[in-house]
Short mmCIF file of C-alpha atoms and ligand atoms in Angstrom, two decimals:
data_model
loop_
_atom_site.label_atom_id
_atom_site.label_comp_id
_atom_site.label_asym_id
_atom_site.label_seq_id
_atom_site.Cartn_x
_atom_site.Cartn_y
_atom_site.Cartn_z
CA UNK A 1 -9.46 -55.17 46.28
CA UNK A 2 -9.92 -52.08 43.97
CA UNK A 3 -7.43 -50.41 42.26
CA UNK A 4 -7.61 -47.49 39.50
CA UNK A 5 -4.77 -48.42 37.16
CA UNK A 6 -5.38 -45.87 35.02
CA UNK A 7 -5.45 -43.07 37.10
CA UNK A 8 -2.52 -41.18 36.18
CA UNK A 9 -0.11 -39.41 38.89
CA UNK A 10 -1.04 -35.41 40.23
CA UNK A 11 2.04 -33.89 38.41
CA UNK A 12 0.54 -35.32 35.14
CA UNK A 13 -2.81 -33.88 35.82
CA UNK A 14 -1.05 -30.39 37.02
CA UNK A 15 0.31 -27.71 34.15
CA UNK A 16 3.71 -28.51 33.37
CA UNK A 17 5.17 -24.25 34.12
CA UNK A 18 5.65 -22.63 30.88
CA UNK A 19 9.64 -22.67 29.87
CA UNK A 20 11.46 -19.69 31.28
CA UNK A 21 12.34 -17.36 28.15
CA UNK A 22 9.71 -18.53 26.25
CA UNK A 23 7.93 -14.81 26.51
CA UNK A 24 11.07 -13.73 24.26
CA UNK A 25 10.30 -15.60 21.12
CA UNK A 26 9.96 -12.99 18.27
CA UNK A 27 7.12 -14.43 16.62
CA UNK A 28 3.81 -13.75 18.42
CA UNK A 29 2.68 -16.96 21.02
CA UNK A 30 -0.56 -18.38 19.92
CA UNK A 31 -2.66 -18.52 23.20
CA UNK A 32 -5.73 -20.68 23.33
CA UNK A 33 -6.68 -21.15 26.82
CA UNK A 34 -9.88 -20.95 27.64
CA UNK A 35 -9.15 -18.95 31.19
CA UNK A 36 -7.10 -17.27 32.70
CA UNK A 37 -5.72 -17.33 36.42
CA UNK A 38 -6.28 -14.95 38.91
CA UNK A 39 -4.71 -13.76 41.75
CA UNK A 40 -8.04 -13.61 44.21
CA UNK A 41 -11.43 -12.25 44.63
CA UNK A 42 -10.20 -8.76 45.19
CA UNK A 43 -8.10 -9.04 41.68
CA UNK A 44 -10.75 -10.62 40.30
CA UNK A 45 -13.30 -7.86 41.35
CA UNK A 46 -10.88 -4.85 40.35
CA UNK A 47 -10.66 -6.73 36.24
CA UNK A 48 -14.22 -6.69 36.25
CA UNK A 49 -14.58 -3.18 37.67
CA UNK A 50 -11.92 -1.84 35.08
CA UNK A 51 -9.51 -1.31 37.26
CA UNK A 52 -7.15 -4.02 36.51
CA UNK A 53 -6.12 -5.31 33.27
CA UNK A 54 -5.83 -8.47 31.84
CA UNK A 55 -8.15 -11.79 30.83
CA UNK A 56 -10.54 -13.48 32.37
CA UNK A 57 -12.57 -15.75 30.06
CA UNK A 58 -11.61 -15.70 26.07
CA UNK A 59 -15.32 -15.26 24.97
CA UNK A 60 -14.47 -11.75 26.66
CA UNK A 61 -11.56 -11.59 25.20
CA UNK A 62 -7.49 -13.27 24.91
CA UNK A 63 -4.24 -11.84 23.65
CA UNK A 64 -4.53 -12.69 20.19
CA UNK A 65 -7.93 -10.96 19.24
CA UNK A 66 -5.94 -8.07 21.39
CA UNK A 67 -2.92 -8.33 18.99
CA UNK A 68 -4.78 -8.36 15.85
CA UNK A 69 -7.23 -5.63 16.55
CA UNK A 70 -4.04 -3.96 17.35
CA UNK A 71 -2.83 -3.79 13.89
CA UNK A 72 -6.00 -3.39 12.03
CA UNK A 73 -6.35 -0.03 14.44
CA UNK A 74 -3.10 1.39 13.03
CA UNK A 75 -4.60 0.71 9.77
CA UNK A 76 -7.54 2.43 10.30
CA UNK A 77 -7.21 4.92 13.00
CA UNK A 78 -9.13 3.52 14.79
CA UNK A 79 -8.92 3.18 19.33
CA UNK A 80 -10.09 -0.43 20.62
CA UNK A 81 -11.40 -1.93 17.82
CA UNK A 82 -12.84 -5.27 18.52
CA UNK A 83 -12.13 -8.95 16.61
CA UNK A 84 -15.21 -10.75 15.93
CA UNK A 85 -15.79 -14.37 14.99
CA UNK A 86 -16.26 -13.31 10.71
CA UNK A 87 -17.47 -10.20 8.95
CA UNK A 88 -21.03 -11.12 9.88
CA UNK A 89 -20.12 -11.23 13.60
CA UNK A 90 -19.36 -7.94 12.90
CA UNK A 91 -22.69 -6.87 11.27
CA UNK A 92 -24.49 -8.80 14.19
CA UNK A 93 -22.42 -6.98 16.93
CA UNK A 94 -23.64 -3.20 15.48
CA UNK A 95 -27.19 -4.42 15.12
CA UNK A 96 -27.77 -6.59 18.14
CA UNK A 97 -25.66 -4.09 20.01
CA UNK A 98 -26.51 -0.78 19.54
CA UNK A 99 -30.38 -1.25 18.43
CA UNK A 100 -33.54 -2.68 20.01
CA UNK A 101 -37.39 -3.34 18.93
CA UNK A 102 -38.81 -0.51 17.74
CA UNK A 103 -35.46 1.39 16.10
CA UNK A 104 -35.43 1.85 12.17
CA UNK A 105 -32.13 0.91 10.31
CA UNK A 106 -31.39 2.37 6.99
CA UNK A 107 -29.14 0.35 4.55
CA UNK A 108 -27.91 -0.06 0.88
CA UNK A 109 -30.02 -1.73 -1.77
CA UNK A 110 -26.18 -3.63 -2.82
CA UNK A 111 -24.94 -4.58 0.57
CA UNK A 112 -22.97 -7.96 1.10
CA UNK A 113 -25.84 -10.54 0.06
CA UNK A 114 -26.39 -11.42 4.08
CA UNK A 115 -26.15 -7.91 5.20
CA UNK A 116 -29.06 -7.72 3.15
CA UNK A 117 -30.35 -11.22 4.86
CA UNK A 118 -30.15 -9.17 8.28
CA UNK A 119 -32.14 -6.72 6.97
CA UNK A 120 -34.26 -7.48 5.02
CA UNK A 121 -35.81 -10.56 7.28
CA UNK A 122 -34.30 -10.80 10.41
CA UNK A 123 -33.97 -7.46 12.03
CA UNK A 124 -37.59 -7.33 11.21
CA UNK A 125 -38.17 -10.02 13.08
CA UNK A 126 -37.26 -8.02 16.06
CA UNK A 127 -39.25 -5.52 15.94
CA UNK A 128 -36.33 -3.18 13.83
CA UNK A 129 -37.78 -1.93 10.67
CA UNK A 130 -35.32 -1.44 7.74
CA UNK A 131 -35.55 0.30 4.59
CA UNK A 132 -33.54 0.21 1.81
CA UNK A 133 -32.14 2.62 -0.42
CA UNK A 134 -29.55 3.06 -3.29
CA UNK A 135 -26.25 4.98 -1.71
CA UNK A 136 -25.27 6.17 -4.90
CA UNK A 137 -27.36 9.02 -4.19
CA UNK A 138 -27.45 10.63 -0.46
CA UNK A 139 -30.94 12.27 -0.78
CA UNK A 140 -32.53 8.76 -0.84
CA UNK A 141 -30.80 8.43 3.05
CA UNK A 142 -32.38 11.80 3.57
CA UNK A 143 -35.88 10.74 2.54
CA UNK A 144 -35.45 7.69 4.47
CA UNK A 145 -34.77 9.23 7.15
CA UNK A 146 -37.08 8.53 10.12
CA UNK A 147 -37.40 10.00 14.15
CA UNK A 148 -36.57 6.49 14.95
CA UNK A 149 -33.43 5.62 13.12
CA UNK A 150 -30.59 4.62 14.71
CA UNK A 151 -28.06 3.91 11.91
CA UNK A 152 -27.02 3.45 8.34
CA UNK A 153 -25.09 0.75 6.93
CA UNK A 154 -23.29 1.56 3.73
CA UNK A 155 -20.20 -0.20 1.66
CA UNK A 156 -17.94 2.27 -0.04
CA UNK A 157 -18.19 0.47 -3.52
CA UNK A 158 -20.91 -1.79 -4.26
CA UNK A 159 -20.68 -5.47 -4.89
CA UNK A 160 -20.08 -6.77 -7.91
CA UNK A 161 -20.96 -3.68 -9.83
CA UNK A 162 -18.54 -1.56 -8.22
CA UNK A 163 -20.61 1.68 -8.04
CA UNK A 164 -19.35 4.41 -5.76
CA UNK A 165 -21.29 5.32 -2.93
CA UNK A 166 -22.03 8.87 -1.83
CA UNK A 167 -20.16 8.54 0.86
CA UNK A 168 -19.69 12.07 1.62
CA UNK A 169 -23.53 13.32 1.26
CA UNK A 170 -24.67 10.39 3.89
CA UNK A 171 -21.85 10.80 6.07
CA UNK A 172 -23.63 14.94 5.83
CA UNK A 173 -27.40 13.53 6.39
CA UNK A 174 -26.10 11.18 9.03
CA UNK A 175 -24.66 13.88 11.22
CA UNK A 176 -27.55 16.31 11.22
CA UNK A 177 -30.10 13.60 11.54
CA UNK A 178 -27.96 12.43 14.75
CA UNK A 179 -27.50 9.11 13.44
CA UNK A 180 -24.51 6.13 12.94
CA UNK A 181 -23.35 5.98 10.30
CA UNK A 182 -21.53 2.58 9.97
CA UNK A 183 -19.48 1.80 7.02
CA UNK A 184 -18.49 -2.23 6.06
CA UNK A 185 -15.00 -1.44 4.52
CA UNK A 186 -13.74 -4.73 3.42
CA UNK A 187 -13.68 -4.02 0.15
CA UNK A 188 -11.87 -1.11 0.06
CA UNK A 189 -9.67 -1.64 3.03
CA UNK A 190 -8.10 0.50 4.97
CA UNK A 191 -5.29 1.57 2.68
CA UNK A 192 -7.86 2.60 -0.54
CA UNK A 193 -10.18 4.45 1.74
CA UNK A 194 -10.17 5.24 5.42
CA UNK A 195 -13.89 5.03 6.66
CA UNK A 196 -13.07 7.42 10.39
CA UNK A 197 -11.59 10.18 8.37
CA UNK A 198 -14.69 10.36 5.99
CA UNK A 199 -17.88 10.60 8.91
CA UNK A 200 -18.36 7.34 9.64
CA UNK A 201 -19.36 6.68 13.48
CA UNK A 202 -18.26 2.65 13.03
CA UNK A 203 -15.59 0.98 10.73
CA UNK A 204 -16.44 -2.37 10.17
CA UNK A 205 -14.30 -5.39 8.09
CA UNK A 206 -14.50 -8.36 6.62
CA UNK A 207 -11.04 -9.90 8.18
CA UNK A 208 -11.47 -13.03 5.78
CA UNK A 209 -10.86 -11.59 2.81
CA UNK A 210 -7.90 -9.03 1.89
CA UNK A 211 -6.91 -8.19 5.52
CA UNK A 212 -6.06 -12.04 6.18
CA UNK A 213 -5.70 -12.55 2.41
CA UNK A 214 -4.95 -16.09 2.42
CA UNK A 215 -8.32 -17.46 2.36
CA UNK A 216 -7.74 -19.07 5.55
CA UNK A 217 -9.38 -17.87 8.45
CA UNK A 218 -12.98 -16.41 8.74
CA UNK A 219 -12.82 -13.30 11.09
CA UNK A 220 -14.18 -9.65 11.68
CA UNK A 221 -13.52 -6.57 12.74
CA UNK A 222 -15.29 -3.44 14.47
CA UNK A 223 -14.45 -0.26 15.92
CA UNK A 224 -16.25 2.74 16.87
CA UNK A 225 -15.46 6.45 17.48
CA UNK A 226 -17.31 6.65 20.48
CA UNK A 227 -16.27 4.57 23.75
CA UNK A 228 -19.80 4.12 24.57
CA UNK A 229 -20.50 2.34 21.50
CA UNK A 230 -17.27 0.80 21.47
CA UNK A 231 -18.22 -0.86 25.34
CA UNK A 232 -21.71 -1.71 23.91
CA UNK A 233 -20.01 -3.90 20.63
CA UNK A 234 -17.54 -5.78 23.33
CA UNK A 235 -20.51 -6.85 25.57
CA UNK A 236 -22.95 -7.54 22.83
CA UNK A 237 -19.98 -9.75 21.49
CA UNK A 238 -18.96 -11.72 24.69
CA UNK A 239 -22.71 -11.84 25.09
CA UNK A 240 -24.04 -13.25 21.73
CA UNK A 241 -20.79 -15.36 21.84
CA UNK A 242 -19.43 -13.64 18.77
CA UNK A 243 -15.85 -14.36 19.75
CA UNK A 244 -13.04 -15.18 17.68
CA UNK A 245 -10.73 -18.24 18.10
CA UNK A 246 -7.54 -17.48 18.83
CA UNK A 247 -5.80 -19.47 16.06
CA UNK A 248 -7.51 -17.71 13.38
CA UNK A 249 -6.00 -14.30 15.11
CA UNK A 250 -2.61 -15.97 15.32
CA UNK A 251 -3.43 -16.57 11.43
CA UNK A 252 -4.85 -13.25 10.64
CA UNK A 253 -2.33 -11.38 11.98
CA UNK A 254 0.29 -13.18 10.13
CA UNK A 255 -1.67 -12.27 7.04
CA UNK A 256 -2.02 -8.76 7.93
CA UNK A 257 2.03 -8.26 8.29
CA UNK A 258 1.76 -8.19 4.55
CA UNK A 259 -1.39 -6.66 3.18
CA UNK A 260 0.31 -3.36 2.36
CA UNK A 261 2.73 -5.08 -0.05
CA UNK A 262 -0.34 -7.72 -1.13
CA UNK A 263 -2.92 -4.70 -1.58
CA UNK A 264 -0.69 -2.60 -3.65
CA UNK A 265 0.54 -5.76 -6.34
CA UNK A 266 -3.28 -6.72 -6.55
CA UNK A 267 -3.82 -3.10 -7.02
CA UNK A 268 -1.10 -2.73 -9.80
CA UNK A 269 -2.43 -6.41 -11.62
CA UNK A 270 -6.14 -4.59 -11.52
CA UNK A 271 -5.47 -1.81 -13.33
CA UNK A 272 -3.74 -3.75 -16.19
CA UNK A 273 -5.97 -5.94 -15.96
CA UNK A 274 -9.10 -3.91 -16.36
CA UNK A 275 -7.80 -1.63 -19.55
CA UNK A 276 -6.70 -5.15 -21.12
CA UNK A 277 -10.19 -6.59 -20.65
CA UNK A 278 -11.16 -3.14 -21.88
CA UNK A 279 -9.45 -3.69 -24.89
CA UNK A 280 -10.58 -7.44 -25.89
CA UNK A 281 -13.36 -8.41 -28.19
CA UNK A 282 -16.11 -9.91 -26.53
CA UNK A 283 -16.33 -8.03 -23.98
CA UNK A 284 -19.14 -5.72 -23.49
CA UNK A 285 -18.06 -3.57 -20.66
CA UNK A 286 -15.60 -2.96 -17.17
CA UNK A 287 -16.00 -1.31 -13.96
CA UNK A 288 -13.05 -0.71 -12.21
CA UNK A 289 -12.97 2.36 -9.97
CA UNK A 290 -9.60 3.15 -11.76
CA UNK A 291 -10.72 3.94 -15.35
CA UNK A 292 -12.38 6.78 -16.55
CA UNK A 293 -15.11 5.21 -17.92
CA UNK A 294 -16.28 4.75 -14.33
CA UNK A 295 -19.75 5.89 -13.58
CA UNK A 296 -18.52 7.64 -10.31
CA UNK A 297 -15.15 8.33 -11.47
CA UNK A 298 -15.41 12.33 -9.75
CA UNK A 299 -16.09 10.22 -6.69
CA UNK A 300 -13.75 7.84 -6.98
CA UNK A 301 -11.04 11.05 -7.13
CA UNK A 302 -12.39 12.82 -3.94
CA UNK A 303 -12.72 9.48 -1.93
CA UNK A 304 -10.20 7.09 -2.63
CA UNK A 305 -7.46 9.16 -5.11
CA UNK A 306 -5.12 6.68 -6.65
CA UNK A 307 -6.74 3.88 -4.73
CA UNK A 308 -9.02 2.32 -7.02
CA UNK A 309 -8.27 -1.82 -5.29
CA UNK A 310 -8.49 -4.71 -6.44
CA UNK A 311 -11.83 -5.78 -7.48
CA UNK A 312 -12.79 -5.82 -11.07
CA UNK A 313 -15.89 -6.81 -12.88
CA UNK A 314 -16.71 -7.14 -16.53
CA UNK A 315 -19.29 -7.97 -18.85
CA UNK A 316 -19.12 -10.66 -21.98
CA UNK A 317 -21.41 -10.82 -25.01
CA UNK A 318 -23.48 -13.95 -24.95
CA UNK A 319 -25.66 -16.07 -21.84
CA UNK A 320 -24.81 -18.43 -19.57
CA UNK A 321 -23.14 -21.24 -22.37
CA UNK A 322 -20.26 -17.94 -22.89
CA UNK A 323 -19.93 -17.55 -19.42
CA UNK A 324 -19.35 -21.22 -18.69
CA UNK A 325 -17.00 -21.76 -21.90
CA UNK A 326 -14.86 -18.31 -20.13
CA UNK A 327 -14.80 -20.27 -16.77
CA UNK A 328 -13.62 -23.83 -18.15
CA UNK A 329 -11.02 -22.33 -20.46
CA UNK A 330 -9.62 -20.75 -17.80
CA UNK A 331 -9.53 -23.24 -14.92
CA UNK A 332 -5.76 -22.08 -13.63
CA UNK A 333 -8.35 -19.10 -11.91
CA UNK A 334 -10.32 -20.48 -9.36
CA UNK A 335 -13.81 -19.94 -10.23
CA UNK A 336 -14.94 -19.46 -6.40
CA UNK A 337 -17.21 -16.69 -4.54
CA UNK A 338 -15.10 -15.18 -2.29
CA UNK A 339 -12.26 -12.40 -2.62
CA UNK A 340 -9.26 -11.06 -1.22
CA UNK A 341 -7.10 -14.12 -1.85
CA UNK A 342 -3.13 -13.88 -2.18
CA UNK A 343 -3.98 -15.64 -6.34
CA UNK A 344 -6.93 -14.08 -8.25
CA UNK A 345 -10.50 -16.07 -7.97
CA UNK A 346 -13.30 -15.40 -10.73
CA UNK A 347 -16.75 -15.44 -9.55
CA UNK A 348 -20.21 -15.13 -11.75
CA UNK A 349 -22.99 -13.30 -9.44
CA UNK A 350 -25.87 -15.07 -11.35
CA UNK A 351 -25.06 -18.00 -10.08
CA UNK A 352 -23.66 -17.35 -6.96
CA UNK A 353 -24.00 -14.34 -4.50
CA UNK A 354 -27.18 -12.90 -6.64
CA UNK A 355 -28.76 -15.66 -7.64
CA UNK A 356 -31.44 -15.25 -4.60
CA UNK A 357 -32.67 -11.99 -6.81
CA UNK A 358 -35.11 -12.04 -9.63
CA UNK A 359 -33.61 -11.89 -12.86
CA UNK A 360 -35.54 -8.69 -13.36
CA UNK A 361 -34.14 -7.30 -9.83
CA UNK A 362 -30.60 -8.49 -11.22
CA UNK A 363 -30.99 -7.06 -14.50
CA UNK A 364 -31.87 -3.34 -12.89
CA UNK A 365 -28.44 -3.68 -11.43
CA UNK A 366 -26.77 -4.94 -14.41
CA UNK A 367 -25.77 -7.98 -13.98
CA UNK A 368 -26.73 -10.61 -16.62
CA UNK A 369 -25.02 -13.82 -17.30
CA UNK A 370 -22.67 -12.71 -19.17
CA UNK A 371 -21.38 -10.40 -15.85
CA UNK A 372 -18.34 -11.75 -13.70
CA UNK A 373 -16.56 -10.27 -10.76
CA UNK A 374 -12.89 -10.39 -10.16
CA UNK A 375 -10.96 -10.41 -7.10
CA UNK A 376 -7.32 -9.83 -8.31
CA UNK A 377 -4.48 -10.93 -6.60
CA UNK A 378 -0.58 -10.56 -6.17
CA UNK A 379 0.50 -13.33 -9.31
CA UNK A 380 2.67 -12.10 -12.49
CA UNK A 381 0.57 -10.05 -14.75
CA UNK A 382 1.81 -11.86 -17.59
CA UNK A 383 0.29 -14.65 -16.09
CA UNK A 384 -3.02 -12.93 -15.01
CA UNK A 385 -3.56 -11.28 -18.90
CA UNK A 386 -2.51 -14.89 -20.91
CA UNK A 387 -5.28 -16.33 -18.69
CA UNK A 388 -8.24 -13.91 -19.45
CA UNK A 389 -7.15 -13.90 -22.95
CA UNK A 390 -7.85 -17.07 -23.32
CA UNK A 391 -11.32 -17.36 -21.26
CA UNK A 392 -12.45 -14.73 -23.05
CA UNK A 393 -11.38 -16.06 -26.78
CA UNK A 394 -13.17 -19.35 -25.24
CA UNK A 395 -16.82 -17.50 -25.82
CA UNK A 396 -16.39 -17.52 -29.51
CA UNK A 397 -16.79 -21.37 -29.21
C1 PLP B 401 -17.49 -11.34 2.99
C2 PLP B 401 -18.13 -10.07 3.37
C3 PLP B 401 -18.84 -9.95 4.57
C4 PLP B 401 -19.04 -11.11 5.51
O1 PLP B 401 -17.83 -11.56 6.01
P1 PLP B 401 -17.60 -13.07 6.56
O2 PLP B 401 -16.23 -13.00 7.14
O3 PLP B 401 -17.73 -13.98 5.40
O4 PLP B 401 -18.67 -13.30 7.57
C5 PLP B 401 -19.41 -8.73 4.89
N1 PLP B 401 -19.28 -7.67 4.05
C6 PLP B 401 -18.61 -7.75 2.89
C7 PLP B 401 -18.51 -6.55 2.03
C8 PLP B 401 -18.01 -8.95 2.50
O5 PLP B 401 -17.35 -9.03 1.34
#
């Protein structure tokens, strides 16, 4: 005789109906199904015409992408923006999306180190030629300029040595050539510089880094002007399966309930921190869009007035032995490549996002050894100062 002991009863196999009132609770229901119900072939038929609303399938989207991209909308001004699977997702989606063999992409010589991966190997590989050009300057866009170029890719200030781009000039070349203009804003964020309101075609984000801010999910962002281009990005997302999970949206958005309050502390703790690094021997030199010793500081006034963020780099005297003695006298700041944290993190381009360059390419830039990048965060300033006091004290051995 054969039996199946372990074949559990239907109603254990069914879904168990969702508690009634549980559409009421005030903080926002992480969903993670995969798929969603329909009613029948004709409502099935009338989502995938347009003419319904709602999910299907969550590579094509779910509520909590929808939710997030939401809020980062308001930020931005944005209509429809799309939540990607990370800031690269992002990238991908504009490039795999909107160009094809044969198209010419123009972008900055300091883009995020695999922006620069994209194009300066891969894109090639498909038949897109790239060039590359420093955006400090808008006529080298112009003379890059080709019949087939479909789009430029520009950050508003350059990692990690926080130049300014000439955001206005390309945003003037990229209209009368007839090309996008795309602009990665993650480091500037929507609330020091708002990309829509300064010519650019497509907005695109990091959502990792100060959007989320707490280091803890790995998410991106698009959004486009035009709906065209905005229906092109969702397909080429659902297509190249460059969807975001759902918990990471729940996360995200979460995070983003507080980046006003986050950006303007780390914003505050920047300042005072760049004039006090300013001000202690040892070190050479600091960018930070907020002092007048900037290099772009006209620019900085026209494009992002009283917004000069959070990122900070600086410049000791001495190689690589000063710039490890700064890092391991001041291990309370985590010496780790990323930004946008809630705490501050210290990071040292030689050895980390740059150190694919040649130390001649690195040292056109300006960044030597001694060079380190700060992403500040939201801690006491007291706290922040007493620490970089003492890192950089730790170079005199
Ligand atoms: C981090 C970053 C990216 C990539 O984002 P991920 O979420 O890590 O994929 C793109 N652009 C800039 C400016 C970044 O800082």
């Amino acid at each position: 005789m054969s039996t199946r002991p372990n074949t559990p009863p239907a109603p254990l196999i069914r879904r168990t109906p969702w508690p009634e009132g549980a559409d009421r609770a005030l903080g926002t229901p992480l969903q993670p199904s995969v798929v969603y119900v329909s009613d029948g072939p004709d409502h099935l038929d009338a989502q995938y015409d347009g003419d319904a609303g709602g999910y299907t399938y969550a590579r094509e989207g779910h509520p909590n992408a929808t939710v997030l991209a939401a809020k980062i909308d308001g930020l931005e001004g944005a209509v429809e923006g799309l939540i990607v699977g990370s800031g690269m997702a992002a990238v991908t989606a504009v490039m795999l999306g909107l160009c094809k063999a044969g198209d010419h992409v123009i972008g900055g010589t300091q883009l995020y180190g695999k922006s620069l991966k994209m194009l300066t190997q891969d894109l090639p590989r498909l038949g897109i030629t790239t060039t590359l050009v420093d955006m400090a300057d808008a006529a080298n866009v112009a003379a890059a300029i080709r019949p087939e170029t479909k789009l430029i890719l520009a950050e508003v200030v350059a990692n990690p040595t926080i130049r300014v781009s000439d955001i206005e000039g390309i945003a003037a070349v990229a209209a009368g050539a007839g090309v996008m203009f795309v602009i990665d804003n993650t480091f500037t964020t929507p609330r020091g510089f708002r990309a829509l309101d300064h010519g650019a075609d497509i907005v695109l984000h990091s959502v990792t880094k100060l959007l989320s801010g707490h280091a803890d999910t790995t998410l991106g962002y698009v959004a486009a002007k035009n709906p065209e281009v905005r229906s092109k990005l969702d397909l080429a997302s659902a297509t190249f399966g460059l969807t975001p999970a759902p918990f990471d949206c729940w996360l995200a958005e979460r995070g983003v309930y507080t980046f006003a309050l986050r950006y303007d502390q780390a914003e505050q703790n920047a300042k005072v921190l760049a004039d006090h690094l300013a001000g202690l021997s040892g070190v050479k030199r600091v960018l930070y869009p907020g002092r007048s010793d900037h290099p772009d500081a006209d620019r900085v006034a026209r494009l992002m007035p009283d917004r000069p963020g959070n990122m900070v780099s600086f410049e000791i005297e001495g190689g690589r032995a000063q710039a490890s003695a700064l890092v391991a006298a001041m291990s309370d700041v985590p010496f780790a490549p990323t930004l946008g944290d809630v705490a501050t993190t210290l990071s040292h381009p030689c050895s980390s996002s740059h150190r694919g360059l040649s130390a001649q390419a690195r040292a056109d830039i300006g960044i030597t050894e001694g060079f380190f990048r700060v992403s500040v965060g939201i801690e006491t300033p007291e706290v922040l100062l007493e620490s970089f006091s003492k890192g950089v004290a730790a170079i005199r051995g």
